[in-house]
């Protein structure tokens, strides 16, 4: 039995016409003798009636428990699953909608951002044996204490990949309004190209640094899968999209030998915090206190720089007020720099390649773009810049590294 997981995003399900277009892809697979397992997101985006954000607007969040909020958010995907299954049945195919729990997905108790701990794929397999197409509500599961959980925003991708792994699927197809993984955001960089083939590590790095094609958690989960093939495609256009897999052809496995830059990405809405500390032997202890207090408030920190008397890091701008409060209470001397963004050159094995930083610095300098902070890893170099310079920076770096022609 060749199982293929097909996941459809919210915009792909917005209208009856679009849902039928998605259903057609499922039926085509079924007709070719493969076994589709469908995963759906909630219908539409912010503002559309059944989208996750619209559901959240139905209650006063301050007066809802986390368990209740997850119950509420899970409804969007459940509605989608029922409607989608209905379309398949109207077309003459046997189908069954399933909540995350019914699909056997067990998570931890971290409501609104739960992690999948285990999948009991038996029920789905039983349906497949009876020739029934399972249509699974994405983004949800059941906690160990028995309540509905959700998997964090964008979590339907995670459901799809986790199910594909659990079912030992041949392939997972992720359909959205984007035709593939790009070398840069195509809305900003005209010459951005779809990366036709890549490996999971690269998908993870590019997603982690800002590309929005799959959720970061999903990309991370896919990293662990051994021989899964993933296809990222548009529901609306016929491009082949991006194929993600180990580089295998029959008995041969290929390893990446070249070192190169692959994409330029960006993450907006960053606030930089610079703290001045007294320079003495207790400096590290004071830093530690700051990390701890911010962690307690659930504020995630990124891009650390320390030097004598200095601590610099970045936070998501949504946490700015919370951070301000905490730092005032700690009576430390600090400055905020608002409206920053992180741009990253993401590549394969670019550590140890001389000249990459020089190239980045040279081309940003030429365009009069100020680099506020830099951080690197074995596959990325990231610069913090002012948000107003993002488009210019992406265009110039994309051109400088010739990413459109790789
Ligand atoms: N509906 C959820 C969200 O908006 C999950 C998803 O679409 O993947 O985040
Ligand atoms: Mg999504």
CSV table of N, CA and C in Angstrom, one decimal, residues 47-142:
chain,number,residue,atom,x,y,z
A,47,UNK,N,-9.8,37.0,9.5
A,47,UNK,CA,-10.9,37.8,8.9
A,47,UNK,C,-11.9,36.8,8.2
A,48,UNK,N,-11.5,35.7,7.7
A,48,UNK,CA,-12.4,34.7,7.2
A,48,UNK,C,-13.1,34.0,8.4
A,49,UNK,N,-14.4,33.6,8.2
A,49,UNK,CA,-15.2,33.2,9.3
A,49,UNK,C,-14.6,32.1,10.2
A,50,UNK,N,-14.0,31.1,9.6
A,50,UNK,CA,-13.6,29.9,10.4
A,50,UNK,C,-12.1,29.8,10.6
A,51,UNK,N,-11.4,30.9,10.2
A,51,UNK,CA,-10.0,30.9,10.4
A,51,UNK,C,-9.6,30.9,11.9
A,52,UNK,N,-8.5,30.4,12.3
A,52,UNK,CA,-8.1,30.3,13.7
A,52,UNK,C,-8.2,31.6,14.4
A,53,UNK,N,-7.7,32.7,13.7
A,53,UNK,CA,-7.7,34.0,14.4
A,53,UNK,C,-9.2,34.5,14.6
A,54,UNK,N,-10.1,34.2,13.7
A,54,UNK,CA,-11.5,34.6,13.8
A,54,UNK,C,-12.1,33.9,15.0
A,55,UNK,N,-11.8,32.6,15.1
A,55,UNK,CA,-12.3,31.8,16.2
A,55,UNK,C,-11.9,32.4,17.6
A,56,UNK,N,-10.6,32.8,17.6
A,56,UNK,CA,-10.1,33.3,18.9
A,56,UNK,C,-10.8,34.6,19.2
A,57,UNK,N,-11.3,35.3,18.2
A,57,UNK,CA,-12.0,36.6,18.5
A,57,UNK,C,-13.4,36.4,19.1
A,58,UNK,N,-13.8,35.2,19.2
A,58,UNK,CA,-15.2,34.9,19.7
A,58,UNK,C,-15.2,35.0,21.2
A,59,UNK,N,-14.0,34.9,21.9
A,59,UNK,CA,-14.0,34.9,23.3
A,59,UNK,C,-13.1,36.0,23.8
A,60,UNK,N,-13.2,36.4,25.1
A,60,UNK,CA,-12.2,37.3,25.7
A,60,UNK,C,-11.1,36.4,26.2
A,61,UNK,N,-10.0,36.5,25.6
A,61,UNK,CA,-8.9,35.5,25.9
A,61,UNK,C,-8.5,35.6,27.3
A,62,UNK,N,-8.5,36.8,27.9
A,62,UNK,CA,-8.1,37.0,29.3
A,62,UNK,C,-8.9,36.1,30.3
A,63,UNK,N,-10.1,35.8,29.8
A,63,UNK,CA,-11.0,35.0,30.7
A,63,UNK,C,-11.2,33.5,30.3
A,64,UNK,N,-10.3,33.1,29.4
A,64,UNK,CA,-10.4,31.7,28.9
A,64,UNK,C,-9.2,30.9,29.5
A,65,UNK,N,-9.5,29.7,29.8
A,65,UNK,CA,-8.3,28.8,30.2
A,65,UNK,C,-7.6,28.4,29.0
A,66,UNK,N,-6.4,27.9,29.1
A,66,UNK,CA,-5.6,27.5,27.9
A,66,UNK,C,-6.3,26.3,27.3
A,67,UNK,N,-6.9,25.4,28.1
A,67,UNK,CA,-7.6,24.2,27.6
A,67,UNK,C,-8.8,24.7,26.8
A,68,UNK,N,-9.5,25.7,27.3
A,68,UNK,CA,-10.7,26.1,26.5
A,68,UNK,C,-10.3,26.7,25.2
A,69,UNK,N,-9.2,27.5,25.2
A,69,UNK,CA,-8.7,28.1,23.9
A,69,UNK,C,-8.3,27.1,22.9
A,70,UNK,N,-7.7,26.0,23.4
A,70,UNK,CA,-7.3,24.9,22.4
A,70,UNK,C,-8.6,24.2,21.9
A,71,UNK,N,-9.6,24.1,22.7
A,71,UNK,CA,-10.9,23.5,22.3
A,71,UNK,C,-11.4,24.4,21.1
A,72,UNK,N,-11.4,25.7,21.4
A,72,UNK,CA,-11.9,26.6,20.4
A,72,UNK,C,-11.1,26.6,19.1
A,73,UNK,N,-9.8,26.7,19.2
A,73,UNK,CA,-9.0,26.7,18.0
A,73,UNK,C,-9.1,25.4,17.2
A,74,UNK,N,-9.3,24.3,17.9
A,74,UNK,CA,-9.3,23.0,17.2
A,74,UNK,C,-10.5,22.9,16.2
A,75,UNK,N,-11.6,23.8,16.5
A,75,UNK,CA,-12.8,23.7,15.7
A,75,UNK,C,-12.6,24.0,14.3
A,76,UNK,N,-11.7,25.0,14.0
A,76,UNK,CA,-11.5,25.4,12.6
A,76,UNK,C,-11.1,24.2,11.7
A,77,UNK,N,-10.2,23.5,12.1
A,77,UNK,CA,-9.7,22.3,11.3
A,77,UNK,C,-10.7,21.2,11.3
A,78,UNK,N,-11.5,21.1,12.4
A,78,UNK,CA,-12.5,20.0,12.4
A,78,UNK,C,-13.6,20.4,11.3
A,79,UNK,N,-14.0,21.6,11.3
A,79,UNK,CA,-15.0,22.1,10.3
A,79,UNK,C,-14.4,21.8,8.9
A,80,UNK,N,-13.2,22.1,8.6
A,80,UNK,CA,-12.6,21.9,7.3
A,80,UNK,C,-12.6,20.4,7.0
A,81,UNK,N,-12.3,19.5,7.9
A,81,UNK,CA,-12.2,18.1,7.7
A,81,UNK,C,-13.6,17.6,7.3
A,82,UNK,N,-14.6,18.0,8.0
A,82,UNK,CA,-16.0,17.6,7.7
A,82,UNK,C,-16.4,18.0,6.3
A,83,UNK,N,-16.1,19.3,6.0
A,83,UNK,CA,-16.5,19.8,4.6
A,83,UNK,C,-15.8,19.0,3.5
A,84,UNK,N,-14.5,18.8,3.8
A,84,UNK,CA,-13.7,18.2,2.7
A,84,UNK,C,-14.1,16.7,2.5
A,85,UNK,N,-14.4,16.0,3.6
A,85,UNK,CA,-14.8,14.7,3.5
A,85,UNK,C,-16.2,14.6,2.8
A,86,UNK,N,-17.0,15.6,3.1
A,86,UNK,CA,-18.3,15.7,2.4
A,86,UNK,C,-18.1,15.8,0.9
A,87,UNK,N,-17.2,16.6,0.4
A,87,UNK,CA,-17.0,16.8,-1.0
A,87,UNK,C,-16.5,15.5,-1.6
A,88,UNK,N,-15.6,14.8,-0.9
A,88,UNK,CA,-15.2,13.5,-1.5
A,88,UNK,C,-16.3,12.5,-1.6
A,89,UNK,N,-17.2,12.5,-0.6
A,89,UNK,CA,-18.3,11.6,-0.6
A,89,UNK,C,-19.3,11.9,-1.7
A,90,UNK,N,-19.5,13.3,-1.9
A,90,UNK,CA,-20.4,13.7,-3.0
A,90,UNK,C,-19.9,13.2,-4.3
A,91,UNK,N,-18.6,13.2,-4.4
A,91,UNK,CA,-18.0,12.8,-5.7
A,91,UNK,C,-18.0,11.2,-5.9
A,92,UNK,N,-18.4,10.6,-4.9
A,92,UNK,CA,-18.6,9.1,-5.0
A,92,UNK,C,-17.5,8.3,-4.3
A,93,UNK,N,-16.7,9.0,-3.5
A,93,UNK,CA,-15.6,8.3,-2.8
A,93,UNK,C,-15.9,8.1,-1.3
A,94,UNK,N,-15.5,7.0,-0.7
A,94,UNK,CA,-15.7,6.8,0.7
A,94,UNK,C,-14.7,7.7,1.4
A,95,UNK,N,-15.1,8.5,2.4
A,95,UNK,CA,-14.2,9.3,3.2
A,95,UNK,C,-14.7,9.4,4.6
A,96,UNK,N,-13.8,9.8,5.5
A,96,UNK,CA,-14.2,10.0,6.9
A,96,UNK,C,-13.4,11.1,7.5
A,97,UNK,N,-14.1,12.1,8.1
A,97,UNK,CA,-13.3,13.1,8.8
A,97,UNK,C,-12.9,12.7,10.2
A,98,UNK,N,-11.7,13.1,10.6
A,98,UNK,CA,-11.2,12.7,11.9
A,98,UNK,C,-10.6,13.9,12.6
A,99,UNK,N,-10.9,14.0,13.9
A,99,UNK,CA,-10.2,15.0,14.7
A,99,UNK,C,-8.8,14.5,15.0
A,100,UNK,N,-7.9,15.3,15.5
A,100,UNK,CA,-6.6,14.8,15.8
A,100,UNK,C,-6.6,13.6,16.8
A,101,UNK,N,-7.4,13.7,17.8
A,101,UNK,CA,-7.6,12.6,18.7
A,101,UNK,C,-8.0,11.3,18.0
A,102,UNK,N,-9.0,11.4,17.1
A,102,UNK,CA,-9.4,10.2,16.4
A,102,UNK,C,-8.3,9.7,15.5
A,103,UNK,N,-7.5,10.5,15.1
A,103,UNK,CA,-6.4,10.1,14.2
A,103,UNK,C,-5.2,9.5,15.1
A,104,UNK,N,-5.4,9.4,16.4
A,104,UNK,CA,-4.5,8.8,17.3
A,104,UNK,C,-3.3,9.6,17.7
A,105,UNK,N,-3.5,11.0,17.6
A,105,UNK,CA,-2.3,11.9,17.9
A,105,UNK,C,-2.3,12.3,19.4
A,106,UNK,N,-1.3,11.8,20.1
A,106,UNK,CA,-1.2,12.2,21.6
A,106,UNK,C,0.0,13.2,21.7
A,107,UNK,N,-0.3,14.2,22.5
A,107,UNK,CA,0.7,15.3,22.7
A,107,UNK,C,1.0,15.4,24.2
A,108,UNK,N,1.9,16.3,24.5
A,108,UNK,CA,2.2,16.7,25.9
A,108,UNK,C,1.1,17.7,26.3
A,109,UNK,N,1.2,18.2,27.5
A,109,UNK,CA,0.1,19.0,28.1
A,109,UNK,C,0.4,20.5,27.8
A,110,UNK,N,1.2,20.9,26.9
A,110,UNK,CA,1.6,22.3,26.7
A,110,UNK,C,0.6,22.9,25.8
A,111,UNK,N,-0.6,23.3,26.3
A,111,UNK,CA,-1.7,23.8,25.5
A,111,UNK,C,-1.2,25.0,24.6
A,112,UNK,N,-1.8,25.0,23.5
A,112,UNK,CA,-1.6,26.1,22.4
A,112,UNK,C,-0.2,25.9,21.7
A,113,UNK,N,0.7,25.1,22.3
A,113,UNK,CA,2.0,24.9,21.6
A,113,UNK,C,2.4,23.4,21.9
A,114,UNK,N,1.5,22.5,21.8
A,114,UNK,CA,1.8,21.1,22.2
A,114,UNK,C,2.7,20.4,21.3
A,115,UNK,N,3.5,19.5,21.8
A,115,UNK,CA,4.4,18.6,21.0
A,115,UNK,C,3.8,17.3,20.8
A,116,UNK,N,3.8,16.7,19.6
A,116,UNK,CA,3.3,15.3,19.4
A,116,UNK,C,4.3,14.4,20.1
A,117,UNK,N,3.7,13.5,21.0
A,117,UNK,CA,4.6,12.5,21.7
A,117,UNK,C,4.5,11.1,21.0
A,118,UNK,N,3.3,10.9,20.5
A,118,UNK,CA,3.1,9.5,20.0
A,118,UNK,C,1.9,9.5,19.0
A,119,UNK,N,1.9,8.7,18.0
A,119,UNK,CA,0.8,8.6,17.1
A,119,UNK,C,0.4,7.1,17.0
A,120,UNK,N,-0.8,6.8,17.3
A,120,UNK,CA,-1.3,5.4,17.1
A,120,UNK,C,-2.1,5.4,15.8
A,121,UNK,N,-1.4,4.9,14.8
A,121,UNK,CA,-1.9,5.0,13.4
A,121,UNK,C,-2.9,3.9,13.0
A,122,UNK,N,-3.3,3.1,14.0
A,122,UNK,CA,-4.1,2.0,13.7
A,122,UNK,C,-5.5,2.4,13.1
A,123,UNK,N,-6.1,3.4,13.6
A,123,UNK,CA,-7.4,3.7,13.1
A,123,UNK,C,-7.4,4.2,11.7
A,124,UNK,N,-6.4,5.0,11.4
A,124,UNK,CA,-6.2,5.4,10.0
A,124,UNK,C,-5.9,4.2,9.1
A,125,UNK,N,-5.1,3.3,9.5
A,125,UNK,CA,-4.7,2.2,8.7
A,125,UNK,C,-6.0,1.3,8.5
A,126,UNK,N,-6.8,1.2,9.5
A,126,UNK,CA,-8.1,0.4,9.4
A,126,UNK,C,-9.0,1.1,8.3
A,127,UNK,N,-9.1,2.4,8.3
A,127,UNK,CA,-9.9,3.1,7.3
A,127,UNK,C,-9.3,2.8,5.9
A,128,UNK,N,-8.0,2.9,5.8
A,128,UNK,CA,-7.4,2.6,4.5
A,128,UNK,C,-7.7,1.2,3.9
A,129,UNK,N,-7.7,0.3,4.9
A,129,UNK,CA,-7.9,-1.1,4.5
A,129,UNK,C,-9.4,-1.2,3.9
A,130,UNK,N,-10.3,-0.4,4.5
A,130,UNK,CA,-11.7,-0.4,4.1
A,130,UNK,C,-11.9,0.5,2.9
A,131,UNK,N,-10.8,1.0,2.3
A,131,UNK,CA,-10.9,1.8,1.1
A,131,UNK,C,-11.6,3.2,1.4
A,132,UNK,N,-11.5,3.6,2.7
A,132,UNK,CA,-12.0,4.9,3.1
A,132,UNK,C,-10.9,6.0,3.2
A,133,UNK,N,-11.1,7.1,2.6
A,133,UNK,CA,-10.1,8.2,2.6
A,133,UNK,C,-10.2,8.9,3.9
A,134,UNK,N,-9.1,8.9,4.8
A,134,UNK,CA,-9.2,9.6,6.0
A,134,UNK,C,-8.9,11.1,5.8
A,135,UNK,N,-9.7,12.0,6.4
A,135,UNK,CA,-9.5,13.4,6.2
A,135,UNK,C,-9.2,13.9,7.6
A,136,UNK,N,-8.0,14.2,8.0
A,136,UNK,CA,-7.6,14.5,9.3
A,136,UNK,C,-7.6,16.0,9.6
A,137,UNK,N,-8.2,16.5,10.7
A,137,UNK,CA,-8.1,17.9,11.1
A,137,UNK,C,-6.6,18.1,11.6
A,138,UNK,N,-5.9,19.1,10.9
A,138,UNK,CA,-4.6,19.3,11.3
A,138,UNK,C,-4.5,20.1,12.6
A,139,UNK,N,-3.2,20.3,13.1
A,139,UNK,CA,-3.0,21.3,14.1
A,139,UNK,C,-3.5,20.9,15.5
A,140,UNK,N,-3.8,19.6,15.7
A,140,UNK,CA,-4.4,19.2,17.0
A,140,UNK,C,-4.1,17.8,17.4
A,141,UNK,N,-4.3,17.5,18.7
A,141,UNK,CA,-4.2,16.2,19.2
A,141,UNK,C,-4.9,16.1,20.6
A,142,UNK,N,-4.6,15.1,21.3
A,142,UNK,CA,-5.1,15.0,22.7
A,142,UNK,C,-4.0,14.9,23.7
